[in-house]
Structure formats: C-alpha cells, structure tokens
Amino acid sequence: MKKLLLIVLAVMMAGGAYAQKIVGLSSKARAGEAAANSTYVNAVRKAGGVPVVIPMTTDDRQIDAILNVIDALIMTGGEDIAPLKYFGEEPHPNLGEVVPARDAFDIKLIRKAVEKGIPVLGICRGVQVMNVAFGGTLYQDIPTQLPTYAIQHSQDAPGSEGTHSITIDKNSELYKQVGKENIAVNSFHHQAVKDVAPGFKATAKSKDGCIEAIEMVKNPKVWGVQFHPEHLVNGDNAENFIGIFKALLQ
C-alpha cells in the first residue's frame, strides 16, 4: 500500500499532471492481482482524470490513506453480494459467485468515502453495494423476483451498444450529465436495487420497472447506475455518457 501511495503522488507531481484529479477504482477479486477492467481506466482518462486501482483491504488506516489521496471514487462491477450477511435474505438458487473479502472491502470503502465527502459513482455491482451499504436490499435474480420483469437485462450485444431504454428523473444528477429523459443503455446484470436505501432515491428505471439509477438525496455527488457507462463511452453515442465521468472531476 505504501508503494501504491508513492506511485499516486508521483503521478500527481509529474510534469503537467499536477492539476489532474485522481479517481480511485475499487478492485475486483482476482487471484494474485489487484485489478479493475481497462474500460474503467480508459473512461476516467477520457474524462481527464488519473485512474488508480485500490487493492482490496479492510485495514482502516490503509483505506483512510488512499481516501486522503484520491479526489473521487468509482465502485466497479463484479460479483454478487452475500444476501444473508448484508441485507438479511437467504441466498436465492440463482445467486452467482460471492466473494466475502470483496464485500467487506467495498462496504467499508464506500461508507468511509461518503463520510469524508468524496464524490462516489457506483456502476453495476457498485450501485448495488451503494444501496446495501446504506440499508437497502436487492433483487437477487431479476428474472424470477422482479414482478414486472419483461425485458432482457443481460445482453449478448457488445457493451458499447445500448439495448434497452431507461427513463430518467429530470431532477437528478444522471439527467444533468446525460441531458436526456429517455436513452438506450447497455445491460449486464441479473441483480438490481429492490428497496432503495433510506436517504436515497431512485432516479431512473427501465420500461419493466427495474431501478437503473439511485442518488443520495442530501448529497447528489453520491450516486450510481446499473448500466455500464464505461463501455458506452466507446460507442456511437459516447458524448451522451462521458459527462458521467467528467462530473466526478468537477
């Protein structure tokens, strides 16, 4: 961790890069690595920020040290979240891979970031972690649990392609960045926000009622989306989604 901090500081002080904002990326669980998909890295760079992957840990001092360096945080996508431990439900038969170490890391990381006033963007698993960390629940399996389930939420098309539409609350952070009330997004998930956490509100939904975005009511710089804008910034409508990442740097 100390070595990582030195690297971050070196990047900040490199020629011409001093004014650039540092965006932390929560790492996924991969044996022998502290990794985040390159799509997140590239999206942050396109927005003008400096991406830094945060290794998984539950050590308070190490997390605090990282949060004292970064300017914003992205909670990335990945595995399912343990339902019994984090929102009091027995595991559904279709529950996917669960990584206890990542659950503990993500929950602690996001709570501390919000406490410190750091802007946070949750993407896919990231928005689900955001909701659970502050008292919300999830649909563990949309096809079997969402009463109004009617559209495909796990597409076979490339990630840069929007395959279903969402409706966005005009009084939301997402609308400010996308600038459209209706837009097509991609979809790679079988879980979703069910009961919105206290202090948050749903700000976008798909046509079958699945929640596609939430934000903290008293702090709209803490928000998340169920779709993957880091893929969409590489598609034909990239200009509609790059603002999601630029907002972190403002």
mmCIF file of N, CA, C and O in Angstrom, residues 80-83 87 89 125 127-129 131-132 136-141 145 191-195 226:
data_model
loop_
_atom_site.group_PDB
_atom_site.id
_atom_site.type_symbol
_atom_site.label_atom_id
_atom_site.label_comp_id
_atom_site.label_asym_id
_atom_site.label_seq_id
_atom_site.Cartn_x
_atom_site.Cartn_y
_atom_site.Cartn_z
ATOM 1 N N ASP A 80 -21.703 -11.082 -7.234
ATOM 2 C CA ASP A 80 -22.898 -10.857 -6.423
ATOM 3 C C ASP A 80 -22.504 -10.537 -4.978
ATOM 4 O O ASP A 80 -21.370 -10.785 -4.560
ATOM 5 N N ILE A 81 -23.452 -9.990 -4.237
ATOM 6 C CA ILE A 81 -23.238 -9.601 -2.847
ATOM 7 C C ILE A 81 -23.935 -10.614 -1.931
ATOM 8 O O ILE A 81 -25.061 -11.027 -2.211
ATOM 9 N N ALA A 82 -23.266 -11.008 -0.852
ATOM 10 C CA ALA A 82 -23.818 -12.006 0.072
ATOM 11 C C ALA A 82 -25.121 -11.494 0.690
ATOM 12 O O ALA A 82 -25.104 -10.554 1.484
ATOM 13 N N PRO A 83 -26.253 -12.093 0.365
ATOM 14 C CA PRO A 83 -27.542 -11.551 0.813
ATOM 15 C C PRO A 83 -27.819 -11.711 2.303
ATOM 16 O O PRO A 83 -28.336 -10.789 2.934
ATOM 17 N N PHE A 87 -28.132 -8.002 3.620
ATOM 18 C CA PHE A 87 -29.497 -7.469 3.639
ATOM 19 C C PHE A 87 -30.524 -8.493 4.107
ATOM 20 O O PHE A 87 -31.711 -8.400 3.812
ATOM 21 N N GLU A 89 -31.379 -11.733 3.710
ATOM 22 C CA GLU A 89 -32.165 -12.687 2.940
ATOM 23 C C GLU A 89 -31.379 -13.970 2.715
ATOM 24 O O GLU A 89 -30.157 -13.945 2.567
ATOM 25 N N ARG A 125 -22.494 -3.654 -10.024
ATOM 26 C CA ARG A 125 -22.338 -4.088 -8.638
ATOM 27 C C ARG A 125 -22.139 -2.880 -7.733
ATOM 28 O O ARG A 125 -22.602 -2.857 -6.585
ATOM 29 N N VAL A 127 -23.438 0.121 -7.774
ATOM 30 C CA VAL A 127 -24.668 0.767 -7.307
ATOM 31 C C VAL A 127 -25.401 -0.153 -6.334
ATOM 32 O O VAL A 127 -26.057 0.312 -5.396
ATOM 33 N N GLN A 128 -25.267 -1.462 -6.528
ATOM 34 C CA GLN A 128 -25.873 -2.408 -5.602
ATOM 35 C C GLN A 128 -25.187 -2.341 -4.235
ATOM 36 O O GLN A 128 -25.850 -2.342 -3.194
ATOM 37 N N VAL A 129 -23.863 -2.264 -4.229
ATOM 38 C CA VAL A 129 -23.107 -2.105 -2.980
ATOM 39 C C VAL A 129 -23.503 -0.802 -2.287
ATOM 40 O O VAL A 129 -23.701 -0.756 -1.065
ATOM 41 N N ASN A 131 -26.312 0.785 -2.436
ATOM 42 C CA ASN A 131 -27.638 0.642 -1.847
ATOM 43 C C ASN A 131 -27.601 -0.203 -0.579
ATOM 44 O O ASN A 131 -28.164 0.165 0.456
ATOM 45 N N VAL A 132 -26.904 -1.330 -0.627
ATOM 46 C CA VAL A 132 -26.833 -2.241 0.522
ATOM 47 C C VAL A 132 -26.060 -1.613 1.683
ATOM 48 O O VAL A 132 -26.439 -1.756 2.850
ATOM 49 N N GLY A 136 -30.301 -0.623 2.053
ATOM 50 C CA GLY A 136 -31.245 -1.085 1.049
ATOM 51 C C GLY A 136 -31.134 -2.576 0.792
ATOM 52 O O GLY A 136 -30.300 -3.265 1.378
ATOM 53 N N THR A 137 -31.989 -3.083 -0.092
ATOM 54 C CA THR A 137 -31.977 -4.500 -0.444
ATOM 55 C C THR A 137 -31.875 -4.668 -1.958
ATOM 56 O O THR A 137 -31.953 -3.686 -2.714
ATOM 57 N N LEU A 138 -31.696 -5.926 -2.391
ATOM 58 C CA LEU A 138 -31.530 -6.226 -3.815
ATOM 59 C C LEU A 138 -32.489 -7.325 -4.259
ATOM 60 O O LEU A 138 -32.865 -8.194 -3.470
ATOM 61 N N TYR A 139 -32.843 -7.287 -5.530
ATOM 62 C CA TYR A 139 -33.377 -8.474 -6.179
ATOM 63 C C TYR A 139 -32.169 -9.361 -6.453
ATOM 64 O O TYR A 139 -31.252 -8.969 -7.158
ATOM 65 N N GLN A 140 -32.177 -10.555 -5.914
ATOM 66 C CA GLN A 140 -31.045 -11.455 -6.119
ATOM 67 C C GLN A 140 -31.026 -12.037 -7.530
ATOM 68 O O GLN A 140 -29.966 -12.412 -8.042
ATOM 69 N N ASP A 141 -32.200 -12.093 -8.159
ATOM 70 C CA ASP A 141 -32.304 -12.629 -9.515
ATOM 71 C C ASP A 141 -33.519 -11.995 -10.192
ATOM 72 O O ASP A 141 -34.656 -12.371 -9.908
ATOM 73 N N GLN A 145 -37.572 -12.733 -9.666
ATOM 74 C CA GLN A 145 -38.040 -11.975 -8.497
ATOM 75 C C GLN A 145 -38.687 -10.635 -8.827
ATOM 76 O O GLN A 145 -39.503 -10.148 -8.047
ATOM 77 N N GLN A 191 -28.926 -9.029 -10.973
ATOM 78 C CA GLN A 191 -29.366 -8.451 -9.702
ATOM 79 C C GLN A 191 -29.652 -6.968 -9.907
ATOM 80 O O GLN A 191 -29.191 -6.364 -10.884
ATOM 81 N N ALA A 192 -30.415 -6.382 -8.985
ATOM 82 C CA ALA A 192 -30.746 -4.959 -9.091
ATOM 83 C C ALA A 192 -31.256 -4.445 -7.755
ATOM 84 O O ALA A 192 -31.621 -5.226 -6.869
ATOM 85 N N VAL A 193 -31.284 -3.124 -7.627
ATOM 86 C CA VAL A 193 -31.818 -2.485 -6.423
ATOM 87 C C VAL A 193 -33.300 -2.848 -6.268
ATOM 88 O O VAL A 193 -34.088 -2.738 -7.210
ATOM 89 N N LYS A 194 -33.673 -3.269 -5.070
ATOM 90 C CA LYS A 194 -35.069 -3.588 -4.753
ATOM 91 C C LYS A 194 -35.647 -2.486 -3.875
ATOM 92 O O LYS A 194 -36.305 -1.579 -4.363
ATOM 93 N N ASP A 195 -35.386 -2.532 -2.576
ATOM 94 C CA ASP A 195 -35.803 -1.455 -1.668
ATOM 95 C C ASP A 195 -34.686 -0.433 -1.607
ATOM 96 O O ASP A 195 -33.560 -0.751 -1.198
ATOM 97 N N GLN A 226 -27.039 1.290 -12.854
ATOM 98 C CA GLN A 226 -26.991 -0.158 -13.017
ATOM 99 C C GLN A 226 -26.308 -0.572 -14.323
ATOM 100 O O GLN A 226 -25.731 -1.634 -14.429
#
